[in-house]
Coordinates of C-alpha atoms in Angstrom, one line a residue:
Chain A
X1 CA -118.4 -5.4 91.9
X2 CA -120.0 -9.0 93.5
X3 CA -118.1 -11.7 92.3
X4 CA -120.8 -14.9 91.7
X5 CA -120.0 -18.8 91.5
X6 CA -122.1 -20.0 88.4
X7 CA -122.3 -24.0 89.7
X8 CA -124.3 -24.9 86.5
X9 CA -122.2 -27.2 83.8
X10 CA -121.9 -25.3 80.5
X11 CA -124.4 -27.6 78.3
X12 CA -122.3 -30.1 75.7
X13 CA -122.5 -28.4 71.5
X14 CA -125.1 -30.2 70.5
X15 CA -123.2 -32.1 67.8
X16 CA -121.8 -33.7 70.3
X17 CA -123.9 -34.6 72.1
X18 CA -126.1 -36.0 69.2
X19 CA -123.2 -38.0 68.6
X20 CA -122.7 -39.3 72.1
X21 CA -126.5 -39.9 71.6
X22 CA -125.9 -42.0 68.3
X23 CA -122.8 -43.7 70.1
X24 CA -124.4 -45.3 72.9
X25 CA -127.5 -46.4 70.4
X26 CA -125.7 -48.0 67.7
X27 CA -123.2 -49.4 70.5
X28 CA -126.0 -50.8 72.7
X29 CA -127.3 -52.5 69.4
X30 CA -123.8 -53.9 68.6
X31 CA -123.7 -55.6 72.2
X32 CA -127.4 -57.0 71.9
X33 CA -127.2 -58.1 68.4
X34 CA -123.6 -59.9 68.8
X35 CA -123.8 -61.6 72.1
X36 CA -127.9 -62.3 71.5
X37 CA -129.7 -62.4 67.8
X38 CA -126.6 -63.7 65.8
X39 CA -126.1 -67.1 65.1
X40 CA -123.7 -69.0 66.7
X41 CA -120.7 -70.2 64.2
X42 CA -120.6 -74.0 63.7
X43 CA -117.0 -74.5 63.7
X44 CA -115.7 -71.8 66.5
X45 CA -118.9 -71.6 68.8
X46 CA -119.8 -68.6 71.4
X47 CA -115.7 -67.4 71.4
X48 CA -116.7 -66.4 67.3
X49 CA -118.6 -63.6 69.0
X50 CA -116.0 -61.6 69.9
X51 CA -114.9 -60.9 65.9
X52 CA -117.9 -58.4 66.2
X53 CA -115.9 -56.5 68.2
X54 CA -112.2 -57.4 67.4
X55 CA -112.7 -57.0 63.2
X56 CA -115.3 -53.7 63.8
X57 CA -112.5 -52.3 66.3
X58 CA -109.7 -52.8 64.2
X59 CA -111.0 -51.5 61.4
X60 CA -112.1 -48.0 63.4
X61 CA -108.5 -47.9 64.6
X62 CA -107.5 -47.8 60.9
X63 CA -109.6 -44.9 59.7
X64 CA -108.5 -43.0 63.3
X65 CA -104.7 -43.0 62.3
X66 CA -106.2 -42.3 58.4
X67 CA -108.0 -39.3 59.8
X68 CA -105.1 -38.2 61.8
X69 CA -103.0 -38.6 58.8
X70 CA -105.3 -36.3 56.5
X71 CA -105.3 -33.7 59.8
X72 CA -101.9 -34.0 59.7
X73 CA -101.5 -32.8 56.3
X74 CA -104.1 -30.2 56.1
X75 CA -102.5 -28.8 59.1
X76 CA -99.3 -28.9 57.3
X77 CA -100.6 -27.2 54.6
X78 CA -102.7 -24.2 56.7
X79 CA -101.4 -24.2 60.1
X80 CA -104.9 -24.0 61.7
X81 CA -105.2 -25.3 65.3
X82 CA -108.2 -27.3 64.6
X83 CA -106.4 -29.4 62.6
X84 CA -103.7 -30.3 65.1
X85 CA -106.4 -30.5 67.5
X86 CA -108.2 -33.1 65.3
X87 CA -105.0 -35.0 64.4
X88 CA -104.0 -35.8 67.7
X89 CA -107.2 -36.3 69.3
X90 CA -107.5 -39.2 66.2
X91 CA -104.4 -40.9 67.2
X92 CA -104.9 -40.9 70.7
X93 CA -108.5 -42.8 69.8
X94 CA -106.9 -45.3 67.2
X95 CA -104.2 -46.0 70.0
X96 CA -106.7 -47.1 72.4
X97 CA -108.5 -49.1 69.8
X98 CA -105.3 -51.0 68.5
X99 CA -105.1 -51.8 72.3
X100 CA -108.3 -52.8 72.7
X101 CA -108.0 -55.2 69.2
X102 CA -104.8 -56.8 70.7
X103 CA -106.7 -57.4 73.8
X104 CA -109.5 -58.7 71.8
X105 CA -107.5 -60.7 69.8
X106 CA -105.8 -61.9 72.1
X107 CA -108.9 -63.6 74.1
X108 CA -110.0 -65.2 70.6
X109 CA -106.8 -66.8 70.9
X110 CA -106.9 -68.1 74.0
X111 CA -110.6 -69.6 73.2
X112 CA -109.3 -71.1 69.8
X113 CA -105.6 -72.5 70.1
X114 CA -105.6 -72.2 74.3
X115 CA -103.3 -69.2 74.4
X116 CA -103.0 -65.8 74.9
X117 CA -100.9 -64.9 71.7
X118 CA -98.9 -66.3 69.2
X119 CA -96.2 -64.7 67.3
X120 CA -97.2 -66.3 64.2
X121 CA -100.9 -64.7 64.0
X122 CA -100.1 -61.7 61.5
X123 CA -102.8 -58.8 62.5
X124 CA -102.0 -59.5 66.4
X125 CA -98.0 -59.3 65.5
X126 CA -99.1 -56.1 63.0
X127 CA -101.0 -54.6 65.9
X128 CA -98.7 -54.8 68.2
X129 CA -95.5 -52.9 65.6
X130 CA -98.7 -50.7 65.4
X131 CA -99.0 -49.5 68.4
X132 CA -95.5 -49.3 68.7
X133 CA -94.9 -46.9 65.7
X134 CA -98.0 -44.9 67.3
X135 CA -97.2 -44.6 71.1
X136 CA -93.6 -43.2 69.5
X137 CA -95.9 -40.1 68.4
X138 CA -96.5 -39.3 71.8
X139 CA -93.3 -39.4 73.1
X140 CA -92.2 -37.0 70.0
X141 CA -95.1 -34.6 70.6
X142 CA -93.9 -34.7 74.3
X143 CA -90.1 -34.4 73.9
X144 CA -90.9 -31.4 71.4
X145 CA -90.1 -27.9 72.2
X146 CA -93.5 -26.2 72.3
X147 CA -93.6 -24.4 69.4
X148 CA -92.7 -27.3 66.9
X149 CA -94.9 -29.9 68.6
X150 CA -97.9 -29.4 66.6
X151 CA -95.4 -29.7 63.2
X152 CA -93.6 -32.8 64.4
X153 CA -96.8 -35.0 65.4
X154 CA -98.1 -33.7 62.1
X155 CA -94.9 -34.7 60.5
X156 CA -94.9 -38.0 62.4
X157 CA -98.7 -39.0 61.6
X158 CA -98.0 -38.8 57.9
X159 CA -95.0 -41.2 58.1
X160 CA -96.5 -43.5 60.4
X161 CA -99.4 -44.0 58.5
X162 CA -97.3 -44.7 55.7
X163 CA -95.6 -47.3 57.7
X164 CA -98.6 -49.0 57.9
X165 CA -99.2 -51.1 55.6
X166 CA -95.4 -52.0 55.3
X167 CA -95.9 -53.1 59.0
X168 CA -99.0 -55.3 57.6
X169 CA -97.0 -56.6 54.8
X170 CA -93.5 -57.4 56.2
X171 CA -95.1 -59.2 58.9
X172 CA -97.6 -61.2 56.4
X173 CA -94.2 -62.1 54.7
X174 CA -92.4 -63.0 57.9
X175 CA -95.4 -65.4 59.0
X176 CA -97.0 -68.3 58.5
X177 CA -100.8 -67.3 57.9
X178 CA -103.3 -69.2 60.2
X179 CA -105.8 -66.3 61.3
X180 CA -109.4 -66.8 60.0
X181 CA -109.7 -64.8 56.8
X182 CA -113.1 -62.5 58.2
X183 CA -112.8 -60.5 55.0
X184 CA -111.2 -61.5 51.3
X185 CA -110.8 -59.5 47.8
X186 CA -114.0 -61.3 47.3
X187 CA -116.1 -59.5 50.3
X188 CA -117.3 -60.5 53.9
X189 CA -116.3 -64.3 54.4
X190 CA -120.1 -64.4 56.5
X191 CA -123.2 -64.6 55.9
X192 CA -125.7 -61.8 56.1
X193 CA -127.6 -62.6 59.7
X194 CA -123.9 -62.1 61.3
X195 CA -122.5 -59.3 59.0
X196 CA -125.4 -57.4 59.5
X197 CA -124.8 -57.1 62.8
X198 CA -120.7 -56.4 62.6
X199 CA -122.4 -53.3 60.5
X200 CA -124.0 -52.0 63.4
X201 CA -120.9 -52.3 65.6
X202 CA -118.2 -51.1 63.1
X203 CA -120.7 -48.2 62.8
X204 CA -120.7 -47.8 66.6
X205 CA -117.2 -47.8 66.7
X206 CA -116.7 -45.1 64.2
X207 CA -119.6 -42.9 65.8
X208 CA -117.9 -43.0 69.3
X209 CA -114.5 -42.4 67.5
X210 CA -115.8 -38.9 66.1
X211 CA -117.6 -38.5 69.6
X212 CA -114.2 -38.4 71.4
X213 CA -112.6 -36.8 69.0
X214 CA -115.1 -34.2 69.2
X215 CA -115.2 -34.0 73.0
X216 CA -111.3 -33.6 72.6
X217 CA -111.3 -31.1 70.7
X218 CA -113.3 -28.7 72.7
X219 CA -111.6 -29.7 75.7
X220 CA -108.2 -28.6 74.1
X221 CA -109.9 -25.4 72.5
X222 CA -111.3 -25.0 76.1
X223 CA -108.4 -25.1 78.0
X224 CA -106.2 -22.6 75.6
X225 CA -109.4 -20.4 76.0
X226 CA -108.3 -20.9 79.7
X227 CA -104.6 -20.5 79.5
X228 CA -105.4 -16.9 77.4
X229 CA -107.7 -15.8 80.5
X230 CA -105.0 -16.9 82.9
X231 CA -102.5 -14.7 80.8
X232 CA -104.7 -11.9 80.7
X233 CA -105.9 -12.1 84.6
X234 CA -101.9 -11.9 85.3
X235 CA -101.4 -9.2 83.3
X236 CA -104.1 -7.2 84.7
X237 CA -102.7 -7.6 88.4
Chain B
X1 CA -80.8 -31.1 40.3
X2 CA -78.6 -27.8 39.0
X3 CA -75.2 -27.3 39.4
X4 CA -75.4 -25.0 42.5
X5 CA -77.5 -27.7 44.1
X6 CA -74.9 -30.3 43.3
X7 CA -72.2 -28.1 44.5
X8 CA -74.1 -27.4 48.1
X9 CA -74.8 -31.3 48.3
X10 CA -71.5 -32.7 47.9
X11 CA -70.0 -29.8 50.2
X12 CA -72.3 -30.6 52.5
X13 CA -71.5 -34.1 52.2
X14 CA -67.7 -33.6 52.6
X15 CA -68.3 -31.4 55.6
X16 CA -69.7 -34.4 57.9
X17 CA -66.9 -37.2 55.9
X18 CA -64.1 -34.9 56.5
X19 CA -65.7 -34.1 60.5
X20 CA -65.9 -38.2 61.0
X21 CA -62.4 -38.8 59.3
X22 CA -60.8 -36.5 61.9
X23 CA -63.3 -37.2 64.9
X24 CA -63.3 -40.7 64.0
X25 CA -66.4 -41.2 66.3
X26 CA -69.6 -42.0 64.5
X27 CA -68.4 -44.8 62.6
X28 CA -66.1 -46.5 65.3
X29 CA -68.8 -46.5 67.7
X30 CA -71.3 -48.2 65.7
X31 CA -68.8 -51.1 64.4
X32 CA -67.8 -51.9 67.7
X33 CA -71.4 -51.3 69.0
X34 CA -72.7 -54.0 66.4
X35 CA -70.4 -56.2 66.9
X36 CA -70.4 -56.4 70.8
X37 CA -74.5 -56.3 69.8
X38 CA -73.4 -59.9 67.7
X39 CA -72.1 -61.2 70.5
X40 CA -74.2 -60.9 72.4
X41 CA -77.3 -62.1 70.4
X42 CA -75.4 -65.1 69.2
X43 CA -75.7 -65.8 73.5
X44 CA -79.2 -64.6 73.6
X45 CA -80.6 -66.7 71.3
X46 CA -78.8 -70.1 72.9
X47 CA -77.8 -71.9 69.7
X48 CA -74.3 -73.4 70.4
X49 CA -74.1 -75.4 67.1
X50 CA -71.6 -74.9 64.3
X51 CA -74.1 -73.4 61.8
X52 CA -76.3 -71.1 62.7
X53 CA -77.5 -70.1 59.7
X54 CA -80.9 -70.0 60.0
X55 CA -80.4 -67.1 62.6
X56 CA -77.6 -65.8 60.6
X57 CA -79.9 -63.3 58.9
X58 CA -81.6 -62.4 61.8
X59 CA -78.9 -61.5 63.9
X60 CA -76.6 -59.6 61.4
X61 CA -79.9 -57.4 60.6
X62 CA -81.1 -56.6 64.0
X63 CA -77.3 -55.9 64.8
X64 CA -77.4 -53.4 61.9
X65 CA -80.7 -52.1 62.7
X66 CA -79.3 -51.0 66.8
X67 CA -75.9 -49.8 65.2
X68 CA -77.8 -47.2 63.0
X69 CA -79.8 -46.2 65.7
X70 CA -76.7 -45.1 67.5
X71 CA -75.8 -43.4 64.2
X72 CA -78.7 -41.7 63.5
X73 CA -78.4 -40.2 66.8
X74 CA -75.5 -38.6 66.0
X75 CA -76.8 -36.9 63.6
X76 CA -76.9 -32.8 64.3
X77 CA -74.9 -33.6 67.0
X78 CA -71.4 -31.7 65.8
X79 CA -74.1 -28.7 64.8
X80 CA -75.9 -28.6 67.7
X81 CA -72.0 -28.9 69.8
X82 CA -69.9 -26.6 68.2
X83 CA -73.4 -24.5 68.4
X84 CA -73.9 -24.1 64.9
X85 CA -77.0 -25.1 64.4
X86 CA -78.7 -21.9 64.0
X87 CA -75.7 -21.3 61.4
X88 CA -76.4 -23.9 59.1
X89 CA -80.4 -23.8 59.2
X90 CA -80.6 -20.1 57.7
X91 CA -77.7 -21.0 55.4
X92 CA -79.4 -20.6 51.6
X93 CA -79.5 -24.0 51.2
X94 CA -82.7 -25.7 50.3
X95 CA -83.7 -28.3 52.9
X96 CA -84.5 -30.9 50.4
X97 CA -80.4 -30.8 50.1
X98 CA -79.6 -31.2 53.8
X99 CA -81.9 -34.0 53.9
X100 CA -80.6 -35.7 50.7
X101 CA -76.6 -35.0 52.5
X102 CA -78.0 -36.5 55.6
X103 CA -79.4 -40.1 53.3
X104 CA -76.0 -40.0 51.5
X105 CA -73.6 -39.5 55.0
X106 CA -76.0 -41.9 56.9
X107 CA -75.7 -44.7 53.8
X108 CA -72.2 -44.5 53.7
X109 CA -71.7 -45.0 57.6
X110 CA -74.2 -48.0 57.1
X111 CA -72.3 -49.3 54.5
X112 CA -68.9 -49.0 56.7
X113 CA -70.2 -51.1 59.4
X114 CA -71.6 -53.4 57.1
X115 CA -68.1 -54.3 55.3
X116 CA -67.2 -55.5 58.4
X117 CA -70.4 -57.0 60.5
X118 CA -71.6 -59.2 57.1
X119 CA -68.5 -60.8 56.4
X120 CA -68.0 -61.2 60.3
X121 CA -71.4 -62.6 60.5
X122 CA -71.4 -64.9 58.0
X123 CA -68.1 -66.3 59.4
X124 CA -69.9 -66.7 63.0
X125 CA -72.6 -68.0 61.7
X126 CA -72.9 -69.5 58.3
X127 CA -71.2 -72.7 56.8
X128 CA -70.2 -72.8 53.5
X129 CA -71.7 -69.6 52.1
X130 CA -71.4 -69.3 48.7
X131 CA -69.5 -65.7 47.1
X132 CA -71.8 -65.2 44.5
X133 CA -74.7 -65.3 48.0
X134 CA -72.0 -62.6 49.7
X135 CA -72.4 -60.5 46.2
X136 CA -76.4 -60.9 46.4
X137 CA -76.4 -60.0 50.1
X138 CA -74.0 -56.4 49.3
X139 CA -76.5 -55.5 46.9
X140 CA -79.4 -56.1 49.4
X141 CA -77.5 -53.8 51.9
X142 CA -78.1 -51.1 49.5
X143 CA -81.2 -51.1 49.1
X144 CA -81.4 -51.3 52.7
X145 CA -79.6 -48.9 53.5
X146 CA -81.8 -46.3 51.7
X147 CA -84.6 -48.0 53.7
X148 CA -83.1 -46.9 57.2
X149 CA -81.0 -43.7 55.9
X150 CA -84.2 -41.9 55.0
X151 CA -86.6 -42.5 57.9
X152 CA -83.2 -42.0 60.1
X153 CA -82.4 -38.5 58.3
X154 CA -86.2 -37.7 59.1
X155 CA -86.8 -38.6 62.6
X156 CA -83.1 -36.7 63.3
X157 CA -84.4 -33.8 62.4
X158 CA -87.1 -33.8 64.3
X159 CA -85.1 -35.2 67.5
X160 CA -82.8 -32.6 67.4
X161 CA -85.6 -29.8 68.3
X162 CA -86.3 -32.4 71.2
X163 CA -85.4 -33.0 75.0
X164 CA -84.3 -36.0 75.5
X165 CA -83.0 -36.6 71.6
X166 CA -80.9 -39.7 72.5
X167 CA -83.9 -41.3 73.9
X168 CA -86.5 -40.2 71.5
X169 CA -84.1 -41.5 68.4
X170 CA -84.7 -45.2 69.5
X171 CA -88.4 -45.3 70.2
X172 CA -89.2 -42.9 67.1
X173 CA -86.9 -45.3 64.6
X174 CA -86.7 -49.0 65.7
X175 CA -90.8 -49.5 65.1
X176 CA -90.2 -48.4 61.4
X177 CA -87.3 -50.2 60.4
X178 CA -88.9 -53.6 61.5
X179 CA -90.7 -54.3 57.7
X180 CA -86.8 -53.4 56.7
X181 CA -85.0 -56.0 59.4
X182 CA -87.8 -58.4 58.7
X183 CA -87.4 -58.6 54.7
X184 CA -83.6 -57.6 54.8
X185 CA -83.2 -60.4 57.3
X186 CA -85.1 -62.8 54.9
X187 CA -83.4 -62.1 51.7
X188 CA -80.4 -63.0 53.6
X189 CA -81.4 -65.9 54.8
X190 CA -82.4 -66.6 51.1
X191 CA -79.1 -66.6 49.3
X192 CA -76.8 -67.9 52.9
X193 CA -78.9 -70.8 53.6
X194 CA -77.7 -74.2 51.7
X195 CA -78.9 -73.2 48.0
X196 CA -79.6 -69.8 47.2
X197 CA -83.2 -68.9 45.9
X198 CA -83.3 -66.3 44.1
X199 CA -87.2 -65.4 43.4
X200 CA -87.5 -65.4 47.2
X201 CA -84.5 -62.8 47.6
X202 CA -85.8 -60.4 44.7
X203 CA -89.1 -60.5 46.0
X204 CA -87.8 -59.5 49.6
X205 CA -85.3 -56.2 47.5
X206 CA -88.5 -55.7 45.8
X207 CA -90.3 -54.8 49.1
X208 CA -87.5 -53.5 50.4
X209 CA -87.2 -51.0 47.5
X210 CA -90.8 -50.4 48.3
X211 CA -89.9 -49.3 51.4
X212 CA -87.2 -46.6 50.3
X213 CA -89.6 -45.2 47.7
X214 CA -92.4 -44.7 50.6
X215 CA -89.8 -43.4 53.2
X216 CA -88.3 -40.8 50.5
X217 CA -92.0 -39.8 49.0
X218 CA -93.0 -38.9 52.8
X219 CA -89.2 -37.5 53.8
X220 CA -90.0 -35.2 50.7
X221 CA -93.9 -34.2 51.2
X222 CA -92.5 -33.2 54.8
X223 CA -88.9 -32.2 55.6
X224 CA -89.6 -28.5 54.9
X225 CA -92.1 -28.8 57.5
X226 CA -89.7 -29.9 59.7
X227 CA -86.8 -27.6 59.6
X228 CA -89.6 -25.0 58.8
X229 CA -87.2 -21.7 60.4

């Protein structure tokens, strides 16, 4: 038997890579439209920009930890891999993104009151128990033996997402409230040249959040494919 | 709840009161835990007045909050020891009445440390506080008491299946009981401060009871899941 090196990369499932596609378009858009076509804000200038970004980010991060909430619970419910697979490859994305809305907040901040963070800005406070309750998922997943991990991070993404909006709330209560209101009960507090364009990125956003979650997912299905033909090689000799 | 169920529950209950009247350990512990913890806030935060009392709430309910960490990691712990763990899990005993026993153990611990830290607290801290804003303050410890017990008796039982349990308990529990240290702090502060104001302090139980009712609605959907054996 002549044992042969394939060097050719297995080509990416084409839903991903339509979505990677999709991704990269609707993010590219995002970056022109924000920084180039829309208006400039009379009262908070060029650092106003950045809310295309920080509002459209923090938003994806809250349908992430939704999505790994509903995984969570389906995979309560049937056990199926894919579901854990999903769930945590949804909270590792909504992690990132509540970092990357504190850091993006946290700029704003220093362009509008001249510093880096203030403990009286709610959503920054919020994000920041946010990311607490969320990195705690990890170290739970990671401190679990091996055959409850899957259970417990489901377990754990159902209560943290239900701490959520306590976090929100206890911290509104705890605060005064001085952040820019971008969205009321009442809709979009801008007009339509600049929401237009927060669209587009929020959409962005979400597209590259399924993107990674899909590339996450068949890297985890890849490497227990892996693990099974390490098993099996072992076995053999 | 039938009458088997209520039999299991209260002997389950009596099981860890009568192992922490002779151990003594849990409850001891946390008292003199949250108190040292008092101490050493009252430093931390710098104020050397006479009354403190605007950071009279703050201090007792971050002192609580650290005290039933240490408690809630205690929690299996005489199972897991006298390696009976195993025992007690295939015991025909439905899980959603080990997790109640846990709430109802874990309360009454709380509520222990509180008859001492509160009153200690207030006499640290507070000038002048009223009695009838010491009566309004018990009944907000339990309420928030069921806000930590639950999401304590939860994360436990996870911990327990975990390396490292007495450094998971912490960094699983503190994020989630900050809505409950942040409104139980400020309904304190509400009825201890010069006058007490009373819509301010029902509106902070109110959430707090919020809290409790989404804690136990989750700690029900999911506990079988966790001790799923």
């Amino acid at each position: 038997m002549s044992l042969t090196t394939d060097t050719t990369r297995p080509a990416a499932p084409r839903h991903i890579l339509a979505l990677g596609v999709l991704s990269a378009v609707l993010m590219g858009l995002a970056v022109v439209g924000a920084l180039g076509i829309a208006p400039e804000d009379a009262d908070q200038g060029v650092v106003q920009r950045i809310f295309y970004f920080h509002v459209a980010v923090a938003i994806a991060s809250m349908v992430a930890f939704g999505v790994g909430c509903v995984a969570g619970i389906v995979f309560l419910r049937r056990g199926t891999t894919l579901w854990d697979d999903i769930g945590v490859s949804s909270v590792e994305v909504g992690l990132v993104y509540s970092v990357l809305t504190i850091i993006t907040g946290s700029i704003w901040a220093k362009g509008a009151w001249g510093v880096w963070w203030r403990w009286d800005d709610v959503r920054l406070v919020s994000f920041l128990l946010i990311i607490l309750l969320y990195a705690a998922y990890f170290v739970l997943r990671g401190s679990a033996e091996p055959d409850r991990q899957a259970r417990f991070g489901a377990v754990y993404a159902v209560f943290a997402f239900a701490a959520v909006p306590l976090s929100f709330y206890s911290v509104r209560i705890a605060q005064s409230f001085i952040h820019p209101v971008v969205f009321t009960s009442k809709g979009a507090n801008m007009p339509g040249s600049m929401l237009v364009w927060f669209v587009v990125s929020l959409a962005g956003f979400l597209c590259l959040f399924a993107t990674l979650v899909a590339v996450e997912v068949q890297q985890r299905r890849a490497q227990r494919a892996l693990e099974r033909l390490k098993r099996r090689f072992d076995h053999v000799h | 709840m039938s009458a088997s169920r209520g039999r299991q529950l209260r002997a389950l209950v009596r099981k860890d009161l009568q192992l922490e009247a002779r151990t003594r350990e849990t409850v001891t512990a946390m008292a003199l835990f949250a108190l040292v913890a008092m101490v050493v806030f009252q430093f931390a935060v710098g104020q050397r007045s006479d009354d403190a009392t605007g950071v009279a709430g703050g201090i007792i309910w971050a002192t609580i909050a650290l005290a039933a960490v240490l408690g809630v990691g205690r929690t299996w712990v005489p199972e897991r020891e006298q390696r009976v763990l195993h025992g007690v899990l295939v015991a025909p005993v439905p899980r959603l009445v080990m997790l109640i026993a846990r709430v109802i153990v874990l309360w009454l611990f709380l509520l222990a440390i509180e008859v001492l830290i509160v009153p200690l607290g207030v006499v640290f801290f507070v000038h002048d506080a009223s009695p009838e804003g010491l009566a309004l303050v018990a009944g907000l410890c339990a309420v928030a008491n069921l806000a930590i017990a639950v999401p304590g008796a939860l994360l436990a039982s996870m911990s327990v299946f975990s390396r490292a349990r007495e450094l998971v308990i912490p960094v699983l529990l503190l994020p989630a009981l900050v809505p409950v240290v942040i409104a139980a702090a400020g309904g304190t502060h509400a009825v201890l401060g010069p006058e007490v104001q009373m819509a301010e302090f029902l509106g902070y139980c109110r959430f707090l009871a919020v809290c409790a009712a989404v804690f136990c609605l989750v700690a029900y959907a999911t506990f079988d899941h966790v001790l799923d054996d």
